[in-house]
Coordinates of C-alpha atoms in Angstrom, one line a residue:
X1 CA 17.5 1.8 -2.3
X2 CA 19.7 -0.5 -0.2
X3 CA 22.0 1.6 2.0
X4 CA 23.4 -0.7 4.5
X5 CA 23.4 -4.5 5.2
X6 CA 24.3 -6.1 8.6
X7 CA 24.7 -9.8 9.0
X8 CA 25.6 -11.5 12.2
X9 CA 26.0 -15.3 12.9
X10 CA 24.5 -16.4 9.6
X11 CA 26.0 -19.8 8.4
X12 CA 29.7 -18.9 7.7
X13 CA 29.4 -15.2 8.3
X14 CA 30.4 -14.1 11.8
X15 CA 29.8 -10.4 11.2
X16 CA 29.3 -8.4 8.1
X17 CA 28.6 -4.7 7.8
X18 CA 28.5 -3.3 4.3
X19 CA 27.5 0.0 2.8
X20 CA 25.8 0.1 -0.6
X21 CA 25.5 2.9 -3.2
X22 CA 23.3 4.1 -6.0
X23 CA 23.8 3.0 -9.6
X24 CA 25.3 -0.3 -10.8
X25 CA 27.4 -2.4 -8.4
X26 CA 29.0 -5.8 -8.9
X27 CA 29.8 -8.6 -6.5
X28 CA 32.6 -11.1 -7.4
X29 CA 34.3 -14.0 -5.7
X30 CA 35.4 -17.5 -6.3
X31 CA 32.8 -20.2 -6.4
X32 CA 31.9 -21.3 -2.9
X33 CA 33.2 -18.1 -1.3
X34 CA 29.7 -17.3 0.1
X35 CA 27.9 -15.0 -2.4
X36 CA 24.8 -17.3 -2.2
X37 CA 25.0 -17.0 1.6
X38 CA 24.7 -13.2 1.4
X39 CA 21.7 -13.6 -1.0
X40 CA 20.1 -16.1 1.4
X41 CA 20.4 -13.6 4.2
X42 CA 18.8 -10.9 2.1
X43 CA 16.0 -13.3 1.1
X44 CA 15.1 -13.6 4.8
X45 CA 14.4 -9.9 4.7
X46 CA 12.0 -10.6 1.9
X47 CA 9.9 -12.8 4.1
X48 CA 11.4 -16.2 3.0
X49 CA 10.9 -18.9 5.7
X50 CA 14.1 -19.7 7.6
X51 CA 15.7 -23.0 8.6
X52 CA 17.4 -23.1 12.1
X53 CA 20.6 -24.5 10.4
X54 CA 21.4 -21.1 9.1
X55 CA 22.3 -20.0 12.6
X56 CA 26.1 -20.3 13.0
X57 CA 27.2 -23.1 15.1
X58 CA 27.9 -22.2 18.7
X59 CA 25.8 -19.1 18.7
X60 CA 22.3 -18.3 20.1
X61 CA 20.9 -16.4 17.2
X62 CA 21.6 -14.8 13.9
X63 CA 20.4 -11.3 12.9
X64 CA 20.0 -9.8 9.4
X65 CA 19.4 -6.1 9.1
X66 CA 19.1 -3.7 6.2
X67 CA 18.6 0.0 5.9
X68 CA 16.8 1.4 2.9
X69 CA 16.2 4.9 1.4
X70 CA 12.6 4.9 0.2
X71 CA 11.7 8.5 0.2
X72 CA 11.1 8.6 -3.6
X73 CA 9.0 5.5 -3.9
X74 CA 5.7 6.5 -2.5
X75 CA 5.5 3.7 0.1
X76 CA 4.0 5.6 2.9
X77 CA 0.5 3.9 2.5
X78 CA 1.9 0.6 3.6
X79 CA 3.2 2.1 6.9
X80 CA -0.1 3.9 7.5
X81 CA -2.2 0.7 6.8
X82 CA 0.0 -1.4 9.1
X83 CA 0.4 1.2 11.9
X84 CA 4.3 1.4 11.5
X85 CA 6.4 4.5 11.9
X86 CA 7.4 5.9 8.5
X87 CA 10.9 7.2 7.8
X88 CA 11.6 7.6 4.2
X89 CA 15.3 8.3 4.7
X90 CA 16.0 5.3 6.8
X91 CA 13.7 2.3 6.6
X92 CA 15.0 -0.6 8.7
X93 CA 14.1 -4.2 8.1
X94 CA 15.4 -6.7 10.7
X95 CA 15.0 -10.4 11.0
X96 CA 16.2 -12.5 14.0
X97 CA 16.3 -16.3 14.2
X98 CA 17.2 -18.2 17.3
X99 CA 18.9 -21.7 17.3
X100 CA 15.6 -22.9 18.9
X101 CA 13.7 -22.0 15.8
X102 CA 11.9 -18.8 17.0
X103 CA 11.8 -16.1 14.4
X104 CA 11.1 -12.5 14.8
X105 CA 10.6 -9.8 12.2
X106 CA 10.7 -6.0 12.5
X107 CA 10.1 -3.0 10.4
X108 CA 11.4 0.3 11.9
X109 CA 11.8 -1.6 15.2
X110 CA 8.1 -2.5 15.2
X111 CA 7.3 -6.2 15.5
X112 CA 5.6 -7.4 12.3
X113 CA 4.4 -10.6 10.9
X114 CA 6.2 -12.5 8.2
X115 CA 3.6 -11.7 5.7
X116 CA 4.0 -8.0 6.4
X117 CA 7.7 -8.2 6.0
X118 CA 7.3 -10.2 2.8
X119 CA 4.8 -7.5 1.4
X120 CA 7.3 -4.7 2.0
X121 CA 10.4 -6.7 1.1
X122 CA 9.0 -7.5 -2.3
X123 CA 8.4 -3.8 -2.9
X124 CA 12.0 -3.0 -2.0
X125 CA 14.0 -5.8 -3.6
X126 CA 13.9 -8.1 -6.6
X127 CA 16.4 -10.9 -6.7
X128 CA 16.7 -12.5 -10.1
X129 CA 18.6 -15.8 -9.8
X130 CA 19.4 -18.3 -12.4
X131 CA 16.6 -20.6 -11.6
X132 CA 14.2 -17.6 -12.3
X133 CA 15.1 -17.9 -15.9
X134 CA 12.6 -20.8 -15.8
X135 CA 9.8 -18.4 -15.2
X136 CA 9.9 -17.4 -18.8
X137 CA 8.2 -20.6 -19.7
X138 CA 5.2 -20.0 -17.3
X139 CA 2.1 -18.4 -18.7
X140 CA 1.4 -16.4 -15.6
X141 CA 4.8 -14.7 -15.8
X142 CA 4.5 -13.8 -19.4
X143 CA 0.9 -12.5 -18.9
X144 CA 2.2 -10.4 -15.8
X145 CA 4.9 -8.8 -18.1
X146 CA 2.2 -7.7 -20.6
X147 CA 0.1 -6.4 -17.8
X148 CA 3.0 -4.4 -16.3
X149 CA 3.7 -2.7 -19.8
X150 CA -0.1 -2.2 -20.2
X151 CA -0.3 -0.5 -16.8
X152 CA -3.8 -2.0 -16.3
X153 CA -3.8 -2.5 -12.5
X154 CA -7.0 -0.5 -12.0
X155 CA -8.7 -2.2 -14.9
X156 CA -7.7 -5.7 -13.5
X157 CA -8.9 -4.8 -10.1
X158 CA -12.2 -3.7 -11.4
X159 CA -12.5 -6.9 -13.5
X160 CA -11.5 -9.2 -10.6
X161 CA -14.3 -7.7 -8.5
X162 CA -16.8 -8.4 -11.4
X163 CA -15.3 -11.9 -11.8
X164 CA -15.8 -12.6 -8.2
X165 CA -19.4 -11.6 -8.4
X166 CA -19.8 -13.9 -11.5
X167 CA -18.2 -16.8 -9.6
X168 CA -20.6 -16.1 -6.7
X169 CA -23.5 -16.1 -9.1
X170 CA -22.4 -19.5 -10.6
X171 CA -22.1 -21.0 -7.2
X172 CA -25.6 -19.9 -6.3
X173 CA -27.0 -21.5 -9.4
X174 CA -25.2 -24.8 -8.7
X175 CA -26.3 -24.8 -5.1
X176 CA -30.0 -24.2 -6.2
X177 CA -29.7 -27.1 -8.8
X178 CA -28.3 -29.4 -6.1
X179 CA -30.9 -28.3 -3.6
X180 CA -33.8 -28.7 -6.0
X181 CA -32.5 -32.1 -7.1
X182 CA -32.4 -33.3 -3.6
X183 CA -35.9 -32.0 -2.6
X184 CA -37.5 -33.1 -5.9
X185 CA -36.2 -36.6 -5.4
X186 CA -37.9 -36.7 -1.9
X187 CA -40.9 -34.6 -2.9
X188 CA -43.5 -37.4 -2.4
X189 CA -42.1 -38.3 0.9
X190 CA -41.9 -34.7 2.0
X191 CA -45.5 -34.1 1.1
X192 CA -46.5 -37.3 3.1
X193 CA -44.5 -36.0 6.1
X194 CA -46.1 -32.6 5.8
X195 CA -49.6 -34.1 5.6
X196 CA -48.9 -36.2 8.8
X197 CA -48.0 -33.2 10.7
X198 CA -50.8 -31.1 9.4
X199 CA -53.5 -33.8 10.2
X200 CA -52.9 -33.5 13.9
X201 CA -53.5 -30.3 15.9
X202 CA -50.2 -28.9 17.3
X203 CA -49.8 -25.9 19.6
X204 CA -47.3 -24.7 22.0
X205 CA -48.0 -26.3 25.5
X206 CA -50.6 -28.8 24.0
X207 CA -48.7 -31.9 25.0
X208 CA -48.5 -30.8 28.6
X209 CA -52.3 -30.0 28.7
X210 CA -53.2 -33.3 27.3
X211 CA -50.9 -35.2 29.6
X212 CA -52.5 -33.4 32.6
X213 CA -56.0 -34.1 31.3
X214 CA -55.3 -37.8 30.7
X215 CA -53.8 -38.2 34.2
X216 CA -56.8 -36.5 35.8
X217 CA -59.5 -38.6 34.0
X218 CA -57.5 -41.9 34.5
X219 CA -57.7 -41.2 38.3
X220 CA -61.1 -39.6 38.4
X221 CA -62.6 -41.7 41.2
X222 CA -59.6 -41.4 43.3
X223 CA -59.5 -37.6 42.8
X224 CA -63.3 -37.3 43.6
X225 CA -62.9 -39.5 46.7
X226 CA -60.1 -37.2 48.0
X227 CA -61.9 -34.0 47.3
X228 CA -65.1 -35.4 48.9
X229 CA -63.2 -36.3 52.1
X230 CA -61.6 -32.9 52.3
X231 CA -65.0 -31.2 51.9
X232 CA -66.6 -33.5 54.6
X233 CA -63.8 -32.7 57.1
X234 CA -64.2 -29.0 56.5
X235 CA -68.0 -28.7 56.5
X236 CA -69.2 -31.7 58.6
X237 CA -72.0 -30.5 61.1
X238 CA -70.8 -30.1 64.7
X239 CA -67.5 -31.8 64.1
X240 CA -66.3 -30.0 61.0
X241 CA -63.3 -27.8 60.9
X242 CA -65.3 -24.8 59.7
X243 CA -68.0 -25.3 62.3
X244 CA -65.6 -25.5 65.1
X245 CA -63.5 -22.5 63.8
X246 CA -66.8 -20.5 63.6
X247 CA -67.7 -21.3 67.2
X248 CA -64.1 -20.4 68.3
X249 CA -64.3 -17.1 66.5
X250 CA -67.7 -16.4 68.3
X251 CA -66.1 -17.2 71.7
X252 CA -63.3 -14.7 71.2
X253 CA -65.6 -12.1 69.8
X254 CA -67.8 -12.2 72.9
X255 CA -65.0 -11.2 75.3
X256 CA -63.0 -8.7 73.2
X257 CA -64.8 -5.9 75.0
X258 CA -63.4 -7.3 78.3
X259 CA -60.0 -7.9 76.9
X260 CA -59.2 -5.4 74.2
X261 CA -55.7 -6.9 73.4
X262 CA -57.7 -9.9 72.0
X263 CA -59.3 -7.9 69.3
X264 CA -56.6 -8.4 66.8
X265 CA -56.4 -12.2 67.4
X266 CA -60.0 -12.3 66.9
X267 CA -59.9 -10.5 63.7
X268 CA -57.1 -12.8 62.4
X269 CA -59.2 -15.8 63.3
X270 CA -62.1 -14.3 61.5
X271 CA -60.0 -13.9 58.4
X272 CA -58.9 -17.5 58.6
X273 CA -62.6 -18.6 58.7
X274 CA -63.2 -16.5 55.5
X275 CA -60.2 -18.0 53.8
X276 CA -61.3 -21.5 54.7
X277 CA -64.8 -20.8 53.2
X278 CA -63.1 -19.8 49.9
X279 CA -60.9 -23.0 50.0
X280 CA -63.9 -25.2 50.6
X281 CA -65.7 -23.5 47.7
X282 CA -62.7 -24.1 45.4
X283 CA -62.5 -27.8 46.4
X284 CA -66.2 -28.2 45.7
X285 CA -65.8 -26.5 42.3
X286 CA -63.0 -28.9 41.4
X287 CA -65.0 -31.9 42.5
X288 CA -67.7 -30.8 40.1
X289 CA -65.3 -30.5 37.2
X290 CA -63.8 -33.9 37.7
X291 CA -65.8 -36.2 35.6
X292 CA -64.8 -39.5 34.1
X293 CA -65.7 -39.4 30.3
X294 CA -64.4 -42.7 28.7
X295 CA -64.7 -41.2 25.1
X296 CA -62.9 -38.0 26.0
X297 CA -60.2 -40.0 27.6
X298 CA -59.8 -42.3 24.7
X299 CA -59.5 -39.2 22.3
X300 CA -57.0 -37.6 24.6
X301 CA -54.9 -40.8 24.6
X302 CA -55.1 -41.3 21.0
X303 CA -54.1 -37.6 20.4
X304 CA -51.0 -38.1 22.7
X305 CA -50.2 -41.4 21.1
X306 CA -50.0 -39.7 17.6
X307 CA -47.8 -36.9 19.1
X308 CA -45.5 -39.5 20.7
X309 CA -45.3 -41.4 17.5
X310 CA -44.4 -38.3 15.5
X311 CA -41.8 -37.3 18.1
X312 CA -40.1 -40.7 17.9
X313 CA -40.3 -40.7 14.1
X314 CA -38.6 -37.3 13.9
X315 CA -36.3 -37.9 16.8
X316 CA -37.5 -34.9 18.9
X317 CA -39.1 -34.5 22.3
X318 CA -41.5 -31.7 22.1
X319 CA -44.5 -30.4 20.1
X320 CA -42.7 -27.2 19.4
X321 CA -39.9 -29.2 17.7
X322 CA -42.5 -31.0 15.6
X323 CA -44.0 -27.6 14.6
X324 CA -40.5 -26.4 13.5
X325 CA -40.0 -29.5 11.5
X326 CA -43.4 -28.9 9.8
X327 CA -42.4 -25.3 8.9
X328 CA -39.0 -26.4 7.5
X329 CA -40.8 -29.0 5.2
X330 CA -43.3 -26.4 4.2
X331 CA -40.3 -24.2 3.1
X332 CA -38.8 -27.0 1.0
X333 CA -42.1 -27.7 -0.6
X334 CA -42.5 -24.0 -1.4
X335 CA -39.1 -24.0 -2.9
X336 CA -40.1 -27.0 -5.1
X337 CA -43.3 -25.2 -6.1
X338 CA -41.4 -22.0 -6.9
X339 CA -38.2 -23.7 -8.2
X340 CA -38.6 -22.5 -11.8
X341 CA -39.0 -18.9 -10.7
X342 CA -36.0 -19.0 -8.3
X343 CA -33.8 -20.7 -10.9
X344 CA -34.7 -18.3 -13.6
X345 CA -33.8 -15.4 -11.3
X346 CA -30.5 -17.1 -10.4
X347 CA -29.6 -17.8 -14.1
X348 CA -30.5 -14.2 -15.1
X349 CA -28.2 -12.9 -12.2
X350 CA -25.4 -15.2 -13.5
X351 CA -25.9 -14.2 -17.2
X352 CA -25.7 -10.4 -16.2
X353 CA -22.5 -11.0 -14.1
X354 CA -21.0 -13.0 -17.1
X355 CA -21.8 -10.2 -19.5
X356 CA -20.2 -7.6 -17.2
X357 CA -17.0 -9.8 -17.1
X358 CA -16.8 -10.3 -20.7
X359 CA -17.0 -6.5 -21.3
X360 CA -14.4 -5.7 -18.8
X361 CA -12.1 -8.6 -20.2
X362 CA -12.6 -7.3 -23.7
X363 CA -11.4 -3.9 -22.6
X364 CA -8.3 -5.5 -20.9
X365 CA -7.7 -7.5 -24.1
X366 CA -7.4 -4.3 -26.1
X367 CA -4.8 -2.6 -23.8
X368 CA -2.9 -5.9 -23.7
X369 CA -2.7 -6.0 -27.4
X370 CA -1.3 -2.5 -27.5
X371 CA 1.2 -3.5 -24.9
X372 CA 2.1 -6.6 -26.8
X373 CA 2.9 -4.6 -29.8
X374 CA 5.2 -2.3 -27.8
X375 CA 6.8 -5.4 -26.2
X376 CA 7.6 -7.0 -29.6
X377 CA 9.1 -3.7 -30.8
X378 CA 11.2 -2.9 -27.7
X379 CA 12.4 -6.5 -27.2
X380 CA 13.8 -6.6 -30.7
X381 CA 15.6 -3.3 -30.1
X382 CA 17.1 -4.6 -26.9
X383 CA 18.0 -8.0 -28.2
X384 CA 19.8 -7.0 -31.4
X385 CA 22.7 -5.2 -29.6
X386 CA 23.0 -8.4 -27.4
X387 CA 24.3 -10.5 -30.3
X388 CA 21.0 -11.4 -32.0
X389 CA 21.0 -9.4 -35.3
X390 CA 18.2 -11.7 -36.7
X391 CA 16.1 -12.1 -33.6
X392 CA 12.3 -12.2 -33.9
X393 CA 10.2 -11.9 -30.8
X394 CA 6.4 -12.0 -30.8
X395 CA 3.7 -12.0 -28.1
X396 CA 1.1 -14.5 -29.0
X397 CA -2.3 -13.9 -27.6
X398 CA -5.2 -16.2 -27.7
X399 CA -8.6 -16.3 -26.2
X400 CA -9.3 -18.7 -23.3
X401 CA -12.1 -19.3 -20.8
X402 CA -12.7 -16.5 -18.3
X403 CA -10.3 -16.7 -15.3
X404 CA -9.3 -14.4 -12.6
X405 CA -6.8 -12.7 -15.1
X406 CA -9.3 -12.2 -17.9
X407 CA -9.7 -14.3 -21.1
X408 CA -6.2 -14.0 -22.6
X409 CA -3.5 -16.7 -23.0
X410 CA -0.1 -15.2 -23.6
X411 CA 2.9 -17.0 -25.1
X412 CA 6.2 -15.5 -25.9
X413 CA 7.5 -16.7 -29.3
X414 CA 11.2 -16.5 -30.2
X415 CA 13.6 -17.1 -33.0
X416 CA 17.3 -16.2 -33.2
X417 CA 17.7 -17.2 -36.8
X418 CA 16.0 -16.2 -40.0
X419 CA 15.6 -19.8 -41.1
X420 CA 14.0 -21.0 -37.8
X421 CA 10.3 -20.5 -37.3
X422 CA 9.2 -18.7 -34.1
X423 CA 8.4 -21.1 -31.3
X424 CA 7.8 -20.7 -27.5
X425 CA 10.9 -19.1 -26.1
X426 CA 11.5 -21.9 -23.6
X427 CA 11.5 -24.5 -26.4
X428 CA 14.0 -23.0 -28.7
X429 CA 16.3 -20.5 -26.8
X430 CA 19.6 -21.7 -25.4
X431 CA 20.6 -20.9 -21.8
X432 CA 22.6 -17.9 -23.0
X433 CA 19.7 -16.6 -25.2
X434 CA 17.2 -17.1 -22.3
X435 CA 19.5 -15.0 -20.0
X436 CA 19.7 -12.2 -22.5
X437 CA 15.9 -12.4 -23.1
X438 CA 15.2 -12.3 -19.4
X439 CA 17.7 -9.4 -18.9
X440 CA 15.9 -7.5 -21.8
X441 CA 12.5 -8.1 -20.2
X442 CA 13.7 -6.9 -16.7
X443 CA 15.2 -3.8 -18.3
X444 CA 12.0 -3.1 -20.1
X445 CA 9.6 -3.7 -17.1
X446 CA 11.8 -2.0 -14.7
X447 CA 11.0 1.3 -16.4
X448 CA 7.3 0.6 -15.6
X449 CA 7.7 -0.6 -12.1
X450 CA 9.2 1.6 -9.3
X451 CA 11.4 -1.1 -7.7
X452 CA 14.3 0.5 -5.8
X453 CA 16.7 -2.3 -5.9
X454 CA 17.3 -5.3 -8.4
X455 CA 19.9 -8.0 -7.8
X456 CA 21.0 -10.1 -10.6
X457 CA 22.5 -13.4 -9.5
X458 CA 24.7 -14.6 -12.3
X459 CA 22.2 -13.7 -15.1
X460 CA 25.3 -13.8 -17.4
X461 CA 25.3 -17.6 -17.5
X462 CA 26.0 -18.8 -21.0
X463 CA 27.5 -15.5 -22.4
X464 CA 30.9 -13.9 -22.6
X465 CA 33.0 -11.4 -24.3
X466 CA 31.3 -8.6 -26.1
X467 CA 27.8 -9.8 -25.2
X468 CA 28.6 -9.9 -21.6
X469 CA 29.8 -6.2 -21.8
X470 CA 26.6 -5.2 -23.5
X471 CA 24.6 -7.0 -20.8
X472 CA 26.5 -5.0 -18.3
X473 CA 25.8 -1.7 -20.1
X474 CA 22.1 -2.6 -20.0
X475 CA 22.3 -3.2 -16.1
X476 CA 24.3 0.0 -15.8
X477 CA 21.6 1.9 -17.7
X478 CA 18.9 0.3 -15.4
X479 CA 20.8 1.7 -12.4
X480 CA 20.6 5.3 -13.7
X481 CA 16.9 5.9 -13.3
X482 CA 16.5 6.2 -9.5
X483 CA 17.3 2.5 -9.3
X484 CA 20.0 0.4 -7.7
X485 CA 21.2 -2.5 -9.7
X486 CA 23.6 -5.1 -8.1
X487 CA 25.0 -8.0 -10.2
X488 CA 26.7 -11.1 -8.8
X489 CA 29.0 -12.2 -11.7
X490 CA 31.9 -14.3 -12.7
X491 CA 32.6 -12.3 -15.9
X492 CA 35.3 -9.5 -16.0
X493 CA 33.4 -7.6 -18.7
X494 CA 30.5 -7.1 -16.3
X495 CA 32.6 -6.6 -13.2
X496 CA 34.5 -3.7 -14.9
X497 CA 31.3 -1.8 -15.6
X498 CA 30.2 -1.5 -12.0
X499 CA 30.4 1.8 -10.3
X500 CA 31.1 0.0 -7.1
X501 CA 32.9 -3.4 -6.8
X502 CA 32.5 -5.8 -3.8
X503 CA 34.3 -9.1 -3.4
X504 CA 33.2 -12.1 -1.4
X505 CA 36.0 -14.0 0.2
X506 CA 36.3 -17.2 2.3
X507 CA 39.0 -17.5 5.0
X508 CA 40.1 -20.2 7.3
X509 CA 40.5 -19.1 10.9
X510 CA 41.2 -20.7 14.2
X511 CA 37.3 -20.8 14.7
X512 CA 36.7 -22.5 11.3
X513 CA 35.8 -21.2 7.9
X514 CA 34.2 -17.8 7.6
X515 CA 32.9 -15.7 4.7
X516 CA 33.2 -12.0 4.3
X517 CA 32.6 -9.3 1.8
X518 CA 34.8 -6.3 1.2
X519 CA 34.5 -3.1 -0.8
X520 CA 37.4 -2.9 -3.3
X521 CA 39.4 0.3 -4.0
X522 CA 40.7 1.1 -7.5
X523 CA 44.0 -1.0 -7.3
X524 CA 42.1 -3.9 -5.7
X525 CA 39.6 -3.8 -8.5
X526 CA 42.3 -4.1 -11.2
X527 CA 43.8 -7.1 -9.4
X528 CA 40.4 -8.8 -9.0
X529 CA 39.4 -8.3 -12.7
X530 CA 42.9 -9.5 -13.8
X531 CA 42.3 -12.7 -11.7
X532 CA 39.0 -13.1 -13.4
X533 CA 40.7 -12.8 -16.8
X534 CA 43.7 -15.1 -16.2
X535 CA 43.1 -17.1 -13.1
X536 CA 45.3 -17.2 -9.8
X537 CA 48.6 -16.4 -11.7
X538 CA 48.0 -12.8 -12.6
X539 CA 50.1 -11.8 -15.6
X540 CA 51.1 -8.3 -16.8
X541 CA 48.9 -8.8 -19.7
X542 CA 45.9 -9.5 -17.5
X543 CA 46.7 -6.5 -15.5
X544 CA 46.8 -4.3 -18.7
X545 CA 43.5 -5.9 -19.9
X546 CA 41.9 -5.2 -16.5
X547 CA 42.9 -1.6 -16.7
X548 CA 41.6 -1.4 -20.2
X549 CA 38.2 -2.7 -19.1
X550 CA 38.0 -0.3 -16.3
X551 CA 39.0 2.5 -18.5
X552 CA 36.2 1.7 -20.9
X553 CA 33.8 1.9 -17.9
X554 CA 35.1 5.4 -17.1
X555 CA 34.7 6.5 -20.7
X556 CA 31.2 5.2 -20.8
X557 CA 30.4 6.9 -17.5
X558 CA 31.5 10.2 -19.0
X559 CA 29.3 9.7 -22.1
X560 CA 26.2 9.1 -19.9
X561 CA 26.9 12.3 -17.9
X562 CA 27.4 14.3 -21.1
X563 CA 24.0 12.9 -22.4
X564 CA 22.3 14.0 -19.2
X565 CA 23.7 17.6 -19.7

């Protein structure tokens, strides 16, 4: 329930601080006084996007803050899920908008996203303005009314999960069809490519080995000559490195007994001689392996040419990449070969998901049909006292293709006269009739939805007199059941029924035009309602009529209290 509203520097409002109360309250004021401005400010607390033009000229920022009592509405899970401190007695929503366009949102002084504020705001407040009467012609709105009365949220949640699985299964079937169509179109070419890649031996590191072998055989004579020269210089008699090193080693060994410090050096030189022998042996072995084989060279070069050609064809640089392409083509061919089996599995999965959806949708249809019967009965009971003695109201349900909301199409049919056939309510109802239908719907669903505060913005358009009074009594009744109802109205019959009466006024000051809202006392209410009855020039008759209307309100209030006892 809304307890307090604070608005600062919002369009024509300098500063507004207002306390609100339980039950049925009314807000009145001349056209253009600023009632829509106050609603606009409240809408920002419900997550509506803001325009910097709402910041009052000459100020840096505007602030809108509201305090709510939510202790009886089981909203704690929202606060726990979003890591926000919970205070059931004083829940604070605040929105700040700077002239530069920066917007900040807070819940209980915790910064939140606009989406989080919107989620909570929509659980706290429902603003029903004139343009929302157009909702009655929308299928989704009508279906939502039926679902609210059916109280089928858990069933719908379960169905939507099944519907999501069905949609996923459908997508998988379509993706398989598209993939198979593409691969089957290219099947011959894929098999040709796969054959090319299988006809040539491919292995990791193969290209490097072949390139090294090709280089070696192409320069065999040059390599042999180099190895031969190295061997000759190492092993040549008398003048070879090894022979001279051997003699040097002997010379040192012969005097180590005379010069003990030379022993280590002689041993090192001996090790060098042994190492050099191994090197010479390795060189000789390499020389024996180097052999020019024209046929082998041709085979190696042909193998490399085929590898290079395939790499160029497939736009890659290595044998490993060619092997990956070969594996990918094999996978595609396996899919083609097994396409019937895979498609049958996907189709079976889709059919099972569809059957599950249809079963759940059928169950939802049954509870909707029961709810539709209840709606038809209750709407007639509510509309007859609102000046429609011959009203007929029906919920027309037809089957449609499965969707996220089931397989039901809902249309509200309406006729205010015995002689007129029932037709879609938006096609045949007048503005005043639609207003009464929407109020009856709101009154009906408000009993099924725990919404703390409902604000009606001139829902009385197109009605007057006794009908307006009856509409006021419906709103008053709605405000009795742990709910707060606020009506912005131009009709004195509705204004007189409010337990609390606020007036929005516009004033000219030295700083420009400003709007404000004040809480009226008993005498101020009489004067305000008298003005609504007769205009600016208030007559004694208007004053008497105003008192009579307010007296009727007091009498009705006593009756309600007696009924409760």
